[in-house]
mmCIF file of C-alpha atoms in Angstrom:
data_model
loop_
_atom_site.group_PDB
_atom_site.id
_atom_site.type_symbol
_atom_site.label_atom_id
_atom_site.label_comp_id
_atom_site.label_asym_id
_atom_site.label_seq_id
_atom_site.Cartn_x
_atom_site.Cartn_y
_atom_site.Cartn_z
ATOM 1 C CA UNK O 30 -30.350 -0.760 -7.464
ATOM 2 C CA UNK O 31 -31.990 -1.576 -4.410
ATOM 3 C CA UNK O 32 -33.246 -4.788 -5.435
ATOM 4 C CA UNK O 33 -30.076 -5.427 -6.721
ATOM 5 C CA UNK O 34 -28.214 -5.097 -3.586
ATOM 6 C CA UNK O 35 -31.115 -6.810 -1.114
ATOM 7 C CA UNK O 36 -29.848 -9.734 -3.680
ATOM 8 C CA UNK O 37 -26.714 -9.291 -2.970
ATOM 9 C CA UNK O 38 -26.886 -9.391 0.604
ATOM 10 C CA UNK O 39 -28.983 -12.039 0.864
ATOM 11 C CA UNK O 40 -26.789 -14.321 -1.177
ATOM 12 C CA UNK O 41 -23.330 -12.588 1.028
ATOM 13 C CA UNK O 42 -25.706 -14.141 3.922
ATOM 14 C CA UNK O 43 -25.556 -17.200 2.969
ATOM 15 C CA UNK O 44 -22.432 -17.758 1.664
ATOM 16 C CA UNK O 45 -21.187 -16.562 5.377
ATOM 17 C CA UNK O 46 -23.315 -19.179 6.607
ATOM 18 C CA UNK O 47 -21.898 -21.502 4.452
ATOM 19 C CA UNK O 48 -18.757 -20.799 5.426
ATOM 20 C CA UNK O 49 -19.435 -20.681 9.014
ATOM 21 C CA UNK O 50 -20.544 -24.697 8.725
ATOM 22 C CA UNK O 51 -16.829 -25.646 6.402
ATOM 23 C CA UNK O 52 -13.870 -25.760 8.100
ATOM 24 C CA UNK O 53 -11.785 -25.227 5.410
ATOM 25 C CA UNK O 54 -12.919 -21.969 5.787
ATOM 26 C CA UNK O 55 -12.853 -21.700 9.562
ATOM 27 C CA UNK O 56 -9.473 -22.238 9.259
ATOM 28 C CA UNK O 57 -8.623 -20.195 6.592
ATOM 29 C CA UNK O 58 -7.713 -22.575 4.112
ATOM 30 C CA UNK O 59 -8.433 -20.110 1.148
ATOM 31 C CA UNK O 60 -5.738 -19.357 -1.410
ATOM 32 C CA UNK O 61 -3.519 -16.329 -0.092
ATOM 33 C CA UNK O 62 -3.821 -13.472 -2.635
ATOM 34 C CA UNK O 63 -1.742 -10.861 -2.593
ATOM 35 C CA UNK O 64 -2.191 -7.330 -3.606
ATOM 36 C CA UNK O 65 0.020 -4.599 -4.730
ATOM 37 C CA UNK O 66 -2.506 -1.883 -3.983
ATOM 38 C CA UNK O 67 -6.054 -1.653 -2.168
ATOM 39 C CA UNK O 68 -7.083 -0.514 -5.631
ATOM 40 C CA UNK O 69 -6.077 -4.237 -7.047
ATOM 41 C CA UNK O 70 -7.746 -5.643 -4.226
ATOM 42 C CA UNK O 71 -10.859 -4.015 -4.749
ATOM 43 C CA UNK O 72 -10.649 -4.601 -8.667
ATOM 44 C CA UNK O 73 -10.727 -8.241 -7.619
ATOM 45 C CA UNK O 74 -13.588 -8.465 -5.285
ATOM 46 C CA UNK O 75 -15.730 -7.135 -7.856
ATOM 47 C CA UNK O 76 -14.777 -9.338 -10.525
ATOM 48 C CA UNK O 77 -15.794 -12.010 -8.402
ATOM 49 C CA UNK O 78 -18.862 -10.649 -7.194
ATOM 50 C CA UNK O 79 -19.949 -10.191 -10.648
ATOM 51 C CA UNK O 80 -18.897 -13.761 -11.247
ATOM 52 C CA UNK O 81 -20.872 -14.631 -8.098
ATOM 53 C CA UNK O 82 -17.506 -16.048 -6.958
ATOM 54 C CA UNK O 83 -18.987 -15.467 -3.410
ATOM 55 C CA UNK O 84 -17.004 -17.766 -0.691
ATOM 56 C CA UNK O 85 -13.641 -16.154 -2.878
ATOM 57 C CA UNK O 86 -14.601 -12.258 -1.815
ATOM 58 C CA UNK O 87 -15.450 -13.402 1.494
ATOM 59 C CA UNK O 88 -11.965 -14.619 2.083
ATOM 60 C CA UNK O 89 -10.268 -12.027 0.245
ATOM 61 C CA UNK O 90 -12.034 -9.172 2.148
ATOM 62 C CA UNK O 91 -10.589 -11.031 5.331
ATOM 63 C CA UNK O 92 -7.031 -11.265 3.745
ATOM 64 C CA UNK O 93 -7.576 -7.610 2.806
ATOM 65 C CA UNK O 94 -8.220 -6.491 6.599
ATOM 66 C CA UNK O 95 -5.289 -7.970 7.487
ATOM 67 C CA UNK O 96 -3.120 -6.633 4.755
ATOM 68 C CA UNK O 97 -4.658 -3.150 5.157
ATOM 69 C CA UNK O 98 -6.050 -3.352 8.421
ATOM 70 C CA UNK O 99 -8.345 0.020 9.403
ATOM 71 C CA UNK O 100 -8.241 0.943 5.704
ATOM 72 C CA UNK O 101 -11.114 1.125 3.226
ATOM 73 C CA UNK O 102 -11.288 -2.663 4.388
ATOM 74 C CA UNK O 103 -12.567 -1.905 7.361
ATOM 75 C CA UNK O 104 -11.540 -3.488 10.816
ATOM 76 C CA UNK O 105 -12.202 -7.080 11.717
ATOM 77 C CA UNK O 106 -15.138 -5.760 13.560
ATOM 78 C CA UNK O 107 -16.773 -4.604 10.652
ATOM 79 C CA UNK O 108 -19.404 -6.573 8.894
ATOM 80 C CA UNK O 109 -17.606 -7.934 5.405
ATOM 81 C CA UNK O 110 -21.190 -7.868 3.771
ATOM 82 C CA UNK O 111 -21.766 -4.376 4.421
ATOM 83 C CA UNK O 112 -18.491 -3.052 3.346
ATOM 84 C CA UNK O 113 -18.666 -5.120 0.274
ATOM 85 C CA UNK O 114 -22.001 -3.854 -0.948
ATOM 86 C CA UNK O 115 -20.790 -0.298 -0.443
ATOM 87 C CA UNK O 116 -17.647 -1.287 -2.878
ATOM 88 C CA UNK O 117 -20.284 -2.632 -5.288
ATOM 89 C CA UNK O 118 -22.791 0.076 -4.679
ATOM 90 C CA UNK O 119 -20.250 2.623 -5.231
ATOM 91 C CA UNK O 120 -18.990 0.499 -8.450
ATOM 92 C CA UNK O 121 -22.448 0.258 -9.471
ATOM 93 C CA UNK O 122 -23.073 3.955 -9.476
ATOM 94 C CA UNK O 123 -20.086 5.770 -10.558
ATOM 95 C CA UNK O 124 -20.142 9.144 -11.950
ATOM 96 C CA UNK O 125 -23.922 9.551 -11.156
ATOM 97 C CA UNK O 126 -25.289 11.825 -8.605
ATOM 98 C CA UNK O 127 -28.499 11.813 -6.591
ATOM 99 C CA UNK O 128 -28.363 7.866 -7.051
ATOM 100 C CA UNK O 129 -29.485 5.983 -3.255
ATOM 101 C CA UNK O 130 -30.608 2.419 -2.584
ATOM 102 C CA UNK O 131 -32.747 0.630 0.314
ATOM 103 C CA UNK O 132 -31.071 -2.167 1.697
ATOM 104 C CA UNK O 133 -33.100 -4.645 4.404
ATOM 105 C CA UNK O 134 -36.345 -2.536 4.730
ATOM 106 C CA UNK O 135 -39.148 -4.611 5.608
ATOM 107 C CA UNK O 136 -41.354 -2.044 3.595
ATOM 108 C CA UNK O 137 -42.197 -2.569 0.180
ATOM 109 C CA UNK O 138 -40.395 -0.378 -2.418
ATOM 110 C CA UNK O 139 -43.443 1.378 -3.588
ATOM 111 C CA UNK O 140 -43.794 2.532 -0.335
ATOM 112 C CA UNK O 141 -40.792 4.111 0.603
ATOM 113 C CA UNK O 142 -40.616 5.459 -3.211
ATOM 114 C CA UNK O 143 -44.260 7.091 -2.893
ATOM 115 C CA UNK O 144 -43.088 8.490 0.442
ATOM 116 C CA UNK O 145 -39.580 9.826 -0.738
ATOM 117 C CA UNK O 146 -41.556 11.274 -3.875
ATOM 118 C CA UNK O 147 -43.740 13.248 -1.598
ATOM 119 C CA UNK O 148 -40.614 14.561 0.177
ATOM 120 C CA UNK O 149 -39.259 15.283 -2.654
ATOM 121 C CA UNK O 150 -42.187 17.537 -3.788
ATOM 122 C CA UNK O 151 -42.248 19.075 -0.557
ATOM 123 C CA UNK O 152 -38.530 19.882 -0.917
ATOM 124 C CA UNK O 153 -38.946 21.225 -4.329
ATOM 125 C CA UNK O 154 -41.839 23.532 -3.259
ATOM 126 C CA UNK O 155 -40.071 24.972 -0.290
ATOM 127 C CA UNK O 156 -36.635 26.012 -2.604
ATOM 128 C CA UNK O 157 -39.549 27.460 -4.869
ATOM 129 C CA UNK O 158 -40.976 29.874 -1.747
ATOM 130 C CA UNK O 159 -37.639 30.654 -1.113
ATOM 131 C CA UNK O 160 -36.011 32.008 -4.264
ATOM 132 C CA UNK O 161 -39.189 34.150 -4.568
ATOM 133 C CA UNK O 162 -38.504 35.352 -1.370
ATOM 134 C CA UNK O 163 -35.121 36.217 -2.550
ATOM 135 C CA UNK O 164 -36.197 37.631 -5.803
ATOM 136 C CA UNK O 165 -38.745 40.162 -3.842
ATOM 137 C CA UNK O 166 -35.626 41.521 -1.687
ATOM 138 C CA UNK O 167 -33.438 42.305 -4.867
ATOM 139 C CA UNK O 168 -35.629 45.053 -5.493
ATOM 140 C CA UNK O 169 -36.254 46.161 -2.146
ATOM 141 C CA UNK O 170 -34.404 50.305 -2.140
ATOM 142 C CA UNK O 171 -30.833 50.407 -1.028
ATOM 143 C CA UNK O 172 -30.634 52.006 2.614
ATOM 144 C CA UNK O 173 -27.329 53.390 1.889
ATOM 145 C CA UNK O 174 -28.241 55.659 -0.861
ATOM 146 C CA UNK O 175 -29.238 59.029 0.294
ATOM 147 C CA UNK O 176 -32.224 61.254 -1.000
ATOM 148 C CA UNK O 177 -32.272 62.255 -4.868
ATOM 149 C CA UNK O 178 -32.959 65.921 -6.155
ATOM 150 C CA UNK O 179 -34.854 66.246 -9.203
#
């Protein structure tokens, strides 16, 4: 997934560049869409980043921010790559847990998943301590109860 995405966001890049350098674009000359529901909208984007229609989601996240401004869009002031790879992130990993990626780390991916897996023992062996610890004071004797007659 993280590869996936650092793909992603390199190729967002430069489509934005792209952009940046055709004035069509600079002046918005993109076909208006228009959307009955953010859930449409977001329907669409995918479609075309799937179809690596990449100058279309560009425009239509813009188009978005002004339909829905502060919404799950985001705010012109927001950066349209980044809140398209969450979308497709999120897209990407729905209805699993635990999933994460690495986006723009100059470290290589064996290092940072060597590191988390150490963590991630560490973690794991500290829960372990733990519910032993809370196993030994389950059988510790009730303070409450008074003394016993035989």
């Amino acid at each position: 997934m993280s590869r996936e995405l650092s793909d992603l966001k390199r190729s967002l890049k430069e489509a934005t560049v792209a952009m940046a350098m055709d004035r069509l674009y600079i002046e918005g000359a993109w076909s208006e869409l228009t959307f009955t529901s953010t859930e449409a909208a977001i329907q669409s984007m995918l479609e075309y980043l799937k179809n690596n229609e990449l100058g279309r989601v560009l425009g239509q996240i813009k188009e978005c921010r002004s339909l829905w401004p502060n919404d799950i869009f985001g705010s012109s002031s927001n950066d349209e790559v980044q809140t398209l790879l969450n979308f497709y992130f999120r897209h990407q990993t729905l209805g699993q847990t635990g999933t994460y990626a690495l986006v723009g780390s100059n470290q290589s991916l064996t290092e940072i998943c060597t590191k988390l897996m150490e963590l991630n023992m560490e973690i794991r062996d500290m829960i372990c301590r733990a519910q032993s610890y809370w196993v030994f004071t389950d059988f510790l004797p009730d303070s409450s109860v008074s003394g016993t007659g035989l």
